[in-house]
Structures are given as structure tokens and as C-alpha cells.
Amino acid sequence: MVFWACGCVSLGPGFASAAAAAAAARPSVAEVRSQRNAVFSREQARQRALYPRIEKIEVSMQGPGLDGTLLVMNRGMSTPLSCARHLTEYHVNNSVLALVDGEPWPLHQPLTDSCSMTLLTFKDSDPTLANQAYWRSCAALLGQVLQTAFKDDYTVELLSTPEVPVTSGAFCCDVALDPQLDSWTPSEESLRSLTKGAQQLIHKDLPWEPLEVAPSVALEVFSHSRCKQEEVEEKAAQHPKGRVTLYRCGDHVLLSAGPLVARTGLCSQYEVTALHSLGQGPWGLHRRAQGLSLPLQLQAHHTVWRKLRQRAEKLVEVSRLEEAAPPSPPDSTPPPTSQ
Amino acid sequence: MRLTLRALISHGRVARKMGLGPESRINMLRNILTGLVRHERIETTTARADEVRFYAEKLVDYAKRGDTDEKAMKMASFWLTEKDLVPKLFNVLAPRFETHSKGYTRMARLPNRENLDRAKMAVLEYKGNPFPPLYPVKKDNELTLINQLLRGYREDRAQQLATKA
């Protein structure tokens, strides 16, 4: 069984007719994607048009060697990345996230007010935020790969990506595949082709464009997927202002809990390690795809990578307790009784 | 072949000449050694530090014999010009190096002296001194992504071993 980015999961001939009938009822994957893209672009253009005249804002940079540098940027147009471009190439290539007035801010999101900004990298004295953003971005990339990897006859429902700490060893992406694939377990070859798909995306160096929208627009974007709409409502409820942040990478629009990294080119060693089945959920057989990745600036020696990868194949358990309760130790052996 | 030139070229001669003569050399080394025992870390020229190293280690070997030993006491009182350092040698330095068999001193190069002579400088210290280390250990940032992953890996392994045992 070999499958590829254009999707060629070849199962037995008996499935063909049932799949074709189901596919005819649903809009095709390409249509859904183009519709989401269109809504996203429309909303992006509308938000940009809110600033017809160029207004200037003052951004004061903080950071090693930059304290108090004042940059005069445009409101609603300049992003932290453009501020980095005014500095040096090192800042452009190595900044992961920006901290605007203490708030994590994706690098491609336009600035709206005069503020003080810090550019975060992976090698700071406290890269916790950068690490979390990177982990989230890798999970989003995995979701994108899974969405595009299967043939059009099979639906792929991306469920909400759980927030996993970095120490657990692997990032996860929860997905519910088509019921026809319930008995399918991925072989090494399939995992390797998923990895190849991800590496292709990384090589293209696509930026993750953020867009903060009202929940109604987000519901329109995900109008074909009931699962995603529920997720939008959940996220809107949690956000203080009731807005939802969408990200677009290439032509795939996704939802994320927190800020993502600037572009896919920042990941270097990326591998999809496993796909575990977690049992039946409301949307079908709940599966967890896991992967391991390291950024371009922190590459590991192959011996270290092999050990980390072996650990990443184990199932990562995420406790369903919300509100900053630390997740249970990610192990197949029962966790020791602590507390 | 002119044989007189061989007397001028120091073919393989390892003994250094310092000061005005052999006695001057010993006196100079005595002063430096006293300074070393008092301060436990001193800066001098590289040649002098290298010479003193031999005598410093031999002195500690004598001190290890204990202050009841006649020869050890004579050596200590000869080499240390300030007599309040003799108890320090026997009561502080000797016990410190009980477990070491050799290698009680450490020498590191310094930038050349700022004077006109631009002399090669070195710092000489007794190991175990209370000052910050000469070669500071640069610790890796524990919070980088790769270190966090490795930490999780280590905890995982420890847990596995604990459940196996």
C-alpha cells in the first residue's frame, strides 16, 4: 500500500462503488479547499482595506543589542517580520515569534498600535513560548499533510490538536478518518510517505498567515465540516474578545489554539512517527498521529535523533483536564501514583 | 667545523637561568613560592611559573609527611620566607591534597604584560582554591527545545528502569 500527496490509497475493488457514491454526495476536497481559501482571502482583503490611508506607529524594540531602538512603521500593514527586515538578516531568519507588549504575536500579523516589541528565537535564555509555538506549528503541519494525503474518496476530519508539552516527546494531531479505513493500520512505508509530504511543504517554505476573525466568518470558512464548526465555537468561547484566529499555509486554512511559527522553513528534521487508534469517538474512529521535529537552528546528531524518534513512537496521552493541569506522563506503562 | 659555537648554542640544555646566578634563582623562586602559598593563585611570567611549579609540588609532597618530620619542617622553613605560612602549609594544603598523588598546581597562560617588555604572563594556582575557576564551565541552556526533549527522554528511561526493577 503506497499513498502519496495526490492520494492513491489503493484498497480492494469492492470499496470502489461505495466510495464513489459517498463522494458524489459530498463536495470534492479541491472544492472545499478553494472555498475556504476564497473566504480567507476575502476576509484578509477586507481587514487590510480598513486602513485606506497610511498611518504611522512607533515600535520600540527590546532585546540583546537592540534596547530602545525606535522604528516607525505603518499601522495595519507592517508586521513584526518587516521590523526584523529593518534590522538584520539574522533577525529575519532566526525570529520565531514576537512579543508585543508582553503578548505572543505571530510574525506575519500586522501591528495595530504603537508598542514595544521583542523578537523571540529558539536560543534565548527562556525559549518556552517559542518551543510551544513550534510544537503547535508542527502539529498543524501534520494536520495539513494528513488532509491532503488521502484519495478524494476518503474523508479526513481534523479534530482539535491537543496542547502537548514539549517534554512528552512528540506532537500529536487528532484525526478521524473515513469509516472505510477503520481497519487500516499504517505501515512503515505509509509513514515514510507522510514524512515526505511534510518535507515537501517544509522545502516550499510557506508562511503561516494569521487572521483574526469574528466567529461568524470562521463558521462560514468551515461550513462543510460540522466538527470544525464546533471547535470554532469552543475557541470563541475561550477567547476574551470572542474572536477566532485562523491560519493559512499554502492553500490550507486551519484553526489553532495559540500563535504559530513564522514559516514552514524553520523546521528541519521532521518525521511522522506513528498513528495510534484511540477508540470510537463522536466523529468516528479517533486516531492520533504523532511526529517529531527539530528546528533549523537546533539540529540533532543522528544518534540523538534516533533515540528521540524511538520515544516519539509511543502513544502520548493527554489528560482531558483543562485549565493548566499538567498532562499525565506520556507512557504506555501506567503512571506512578504521585500527589 | 667550529666547536666553540656549540658552547654558545644551548643544544638540549633544559635547566633555565634566572636572575644573577643559581643562588639568586633559588631566592627568587622562594619568594614566588611564598606568594603562591599565601595567596593560592598568582600571576608571574611564564618561565618563572613553570620553574616554581616543580618546587611547589615537591613542597606539598614534603608537607604530606607531616610537621613532626624533621626534614619536612626544615624544607618548609627554608622555602617559606614568611613563617606564618608554615602552619598553613601543614594544616591546610597537605590535608587538601591527601587523595591526589601528583598534580597539585594548575598553570594557564595570560595575555602578555602591558609594559614595554611584553613579557609572556601566566597564572599559577593550587587546585582547590576558593576563587572562581580559571576555565569557567559554560552550561547549556536547559530550556531549549532539544534539551527539553532530552529531559523528557531521560525521565522516561528512569521511569522504565524503576518499573522494571
PDB file of N, CA and C in Angstrom, chain A residues 124-127 131 134-135 166-167 294-295 300 307-308 311 314 331 336, chain B residues 141 143-146 148-157 159-160 163:
ATOM      1  N   ASP A 124      17.073  31.765  23.006  1.00  0.00           N
ATOM      2  CA  ASP A 124      17.024  32.742  24.111  1.00  0.00           C
ATOM      3  C   ASP A 124      17.296  32.060  25.421  1.00  0.00           C
ATOM      4  N   SER A 125      17.369  32.867  26.496  1.00  0.00           N
ATOM      5  CA  SER A 125      17.525  32.256  27.811  1.00  0.00           C
ATOM      6  C   SER A 125      16.225  31.609  28.271  1.00  0.00           C
ATOM      7  N   ASP A 126      15.079  32.053  27.726  1.00  0.00           N
ATOM      8  CA  ASP A 126      13.808  31.406  28.086  1.00  0.00           C
ATOM      9  C   ASP A 126      12.970  31.189  26.849  1.00  0.00           C
ATOM     10  N   PRO A 127      13.233  30.126  26.071  1.00  0.00           N
ATOM     11  CA  PRO A 127      12.503  29.932  24.820  1.00  0.00           C
ATOM     12  C   PRO A 127      11.217  29.144  24.977  1.00  0.00           C
ATOM     13  N   ASN A 131       9.123  27.439  21.969  1.00  0.00           N
ATOM     14  CA  ASN A 131       9.012  25.982  21.870  1.00  0.00           C
ATOM     15  C   ASN A 131       7.564  25.550  21.709  1.00  0.00           C
ATOM     16  N   TYR A 134       6.330  26.382  18.303  1.00  0.00           N
ATOM     17  CA  TYR A 134       6.898  25.459  17.327  1.00  0.00           C
ATOM     18  C   TYR A 134       6.178  24.127  17.351  1.00  0.00           C
ATOM     19  N   TRP A 135       5.898  23.636  18.542  1.00  0.00           N
ATOM     20  CA  TRP A 135       5.205  22.346  18.678  1.00  0.00           C
ATOM     21  C   TRP A 135       3.822  22.423  18.043  1.00  0.00           C
ATOM     22  N   VAL A 166       6.347  20.015  25.533  1.00  0.00           N
ATOM     23  CA  VAL A 166       7.461  19.549  24.712  1.00  0.00           C
ATOM     24  C   VAL A 166       8.124  18.309  25.312  1.00  0.00           C
ATOM     25  N   THR A 167       8.132  18.197  26.643  1.00  0.00           N
ATOM     26  CA  THR A 167       8.806  17.073  27.288  1.00  0.00           C
ATOM     27  C   THR A 167       8.132  15.741  27.001  1.00  0.00           C
ATOM     28  N   LEU A 294      12.598  19.026  14.784  1.00  0.00           N
ATOM     29  CA  LEU A 294      13.522  19.958  15.421  1.00  0.00           C
ATOM     30  C   LEU A 294      13.748  21.139  14.494  1.00  0.00           C
ATOM     31  N   PRO A 295      13.940  22.325  15.065  1.00  0.00           N
ATOM     32  CA  PRO A 295      14.105  23.488  14.189  1.00  0.00           C
ATOM     33  C   PRO A 295      15.468  23.530  13.516  1.00  0.00           C
ATOM     34  N   ALA A 300      19.821  17.959  15.603  1.00  0.00           N
ATOM     35  CA  ALA A 300      20.392  16.932  16.466  1.00  0.00           C
ATOM     36  C   ALA A 300      21.272  15.999  15.658  1.00  0.00           C
ATOM     37  N   LYS A 307      17.269   8.092  19.032  1.00  0.00           N
ATOM     38  CA  LYS A 307      16.714   7.782  20.357  1.00  0.00           C
ATOM     39  C   LYS A 307      15.415   8.553  20.587  1.00  0.00           C
ATOM     40  N   LEU A 308      15.415   9.845  20.213  1.00  0.00           N
ATOM     41  CA  LEU A 308      14.215  10.653  20.426  1.00  0.00           C
ATOM     42  C   LEU A 308      13.064  10.137  19.562  1.00  0.00           C
ATOM     43  N   ARG A 311      11.381   7.145  20.978  1.00  0.00           N
ATOM     44  CA  ARG A 311      10.464   7.522  22.058  1.00  0.00           C
ATOM     45  C   ARG A 311       9.198   8.139  21.494  1.00  0.00           C
ATOM     46  N   LYS A 314       5.895   6.102  20.825  1.00  0.00           N
ATOM     47  CA  LYS A 314       4.970   5.686  21.890  1.00  0.00           C
ATOM     48  C   LYS A 314       3.804   6.649  21.950  1.00  0.00           C
ATOM     49  N   ASP A 331       3.328   7.684  28.651  1.00  0.00           N
ATOM     50  CA  ASP A 331       3.969   6.386  28.631  1.00  0.00           C
ATOM     51  C   ASP A 331       2.934   5.292  28.464  1.00  0.00           C
ATOM     52  N   PRO A 336       3.149   6.380  37.694  1.00  0.00           N
ATOM     53  CA  PRO A 336       3.256   6.112  39.142  1.00  0.00           C
ATOM     54  C   PRO A 336       2.309   6.993  39.911  1.00  0.00           C
TER      55      PRO A 336
ATOM     56  N   ASN B 141      21.835  25.891  27.961  1.00  0.00           N
ATOM     57  CA  ASN B 141      20.516  26.343  28.396  1.00  0.00           C
ATOM     58  C   ASN B 141      19.556  25.160  28.485  1.00  0.00           C
ATOM     59  N   LEU B 143      16.465  25.054  28.827  1.00  0.00           N
ATOM     60  CA  LEU B 143      15.100  25.236  28.333  1.00  0.00           C
ATOM     61  C   LEU B 143      14.975  25.186  26.820  1.00  0.00           C
ATOM     62  N   THR B 144      16.089  24.978  26.090  1.00  0.00           N
ATOM     63  CA  THR B 144      15.953  24.897  24.627  1.00  0.00           C
ATOM     64  C   THR B 144      15.172  23.642  24.261  1.00  0.00           C
ATOM     65  N   LEU B 145      14.621  23.643  23.045  1.00  0.00           N
ATOM     66  CA  LEU B 145      13.726  22.563  22.625  1.00  0.00           C
ATOM     67  C   LEU B 145      14.393  21.207  22.724  1.00  0.00           C
ATOM     68  N   ILE B 146      15.630  21.135  22.238  1.00  0.00           N
ATOM     69  CA  ILE B 146      16.281  19.834  22.199  1.00  0.00           C
ATOM     70  C   ILE B 146      16.595  19.347  23.612  1.00  0.00           C
ATOM     71  N   GLN B 148      14.864  20.090  26.300  1.00  0.00           N
ATOM     72  CA  GLN B 148      13.606  19.672  26.923  1.00  0.00           C
ATOM     73  C   GLN B 148      13.218  18.278  26.448  1.00  0.00           C
ATOM     74  N   LEU B 149      13.399  18.017  25.142  1.00  0.00           N
ATOM     75  CA  LEU B 149      13.079  16.679  24.621  1.00  0.00           C
ATOM     76  C   LEU B 149      13.965  15.634  25.286  1.00  0.00           C
ATOM     77  N   LEU B 150      15.250  15.968  25.450  1.00  0.00           N
ATOM     78  CA  LEU B 150      16.168  15.022  26.072  1.00  0.00           C
ATOM     79  C   LEU B 150      15.830  14.807  27.530  1.00  0.00           C
ATOM     80  N   ARG B 151      15.355  15.852  28.171  1.00  0.00           N
ATOM     81  CA  ARG B 151      14.951  15.706  29.574  1.00  0.00           C
ATOM     82  C   ARG B 151      13.782  14.745  29.691  1.00  0.00           C
ATOM     83  N   GLY B 152      12.806  14.927  28.787  1.00  0.00           N
ATOM     84  CA  GLY B 152      11.658  14.015  28.790  1.00  0.00           C
ATOM     85  C   GLY B 152      12.108  12.588  28.541  1.00  0.00           C
ATOM     86  N   TYR B 153      13.072  12.441  27.610  1.00  0.00           N
ATOM     87  CA  TYR B 153      13.600  11.113  27.285  1.00  0.00           C
ATOM     88  C   TYR B 153      14.259  10.490  28.497  1.00  0.00           C
ATOM     89  N   ARG B 154      15.054  11.282  29.239  1.00  0.00           N
ATOM     90  CA  ARG B 154      15.757  10.774  30.418  1.00  0.00           C
ATOM     91  C   ARG B 154      14.772  10.360  31.502  1.00  0.00           C
ATOM     92  N   GLU B 155      13.746  11.196  31.701  1.00  0.00           N
ATOM     93  CA  GLU B 155      12.739  10.856  32.726  1.00  0.00           C
ATOM     94  C   GLU B 155      12.014   9.579  32.358  1.00  0.00           C
ATOM     95  N   ASP B 156      11.706   9.452  31.062  1.00  0.00           N
ATOM     96  CA  ASP B 156      11.043   8.250  30.564  1.00  0.00           C
ATOM     97  C   ASP B 156      11.859   7.003  30.861  1.00  0.00           C
ATOM     98  N   ARG B 157      13.148   7.082  30.566  1.00  0.00           N
ATOM     99  CA  ARG B 157      14.022   5.932  30.782  1.00  0.00           C
ATOM    100  C   ARG B 157      14.114   5.579  32.259  1.00  0.00           C
ATOM    101  N   GLN B 159      11.921   6.175  34.489  1.00  0.00           N
ATOM    102  CA  GLN B 159      10.649   5.557  34.891  1.00  0.00           C
ATOM    103  C   GLN B 159      10.602   4.110  34.471  1.00  0.00           C
ATOM    104  N   GLN B 160      11.074   3.829  33.247  1.00  0.00           N
ATOM    105  CA  GLN B 160      11.042   2.453  32.748  1.00  0.00           C
ATOM    106  C   GLN B 160      11.918   1.551  33.619  1.00  0.00           C
ATOM    107  N   THR B 163      10.232   0.872  36.923  1.00  0.00           N
ATOM    108  CA  THR B 163       9.145  -0.118  36.890  1.00  0.00           C
ATOM    109  C   THR B 163       9.686  -1.516  36.610  1.00  0.00           C
TER     110      THR B 163
END
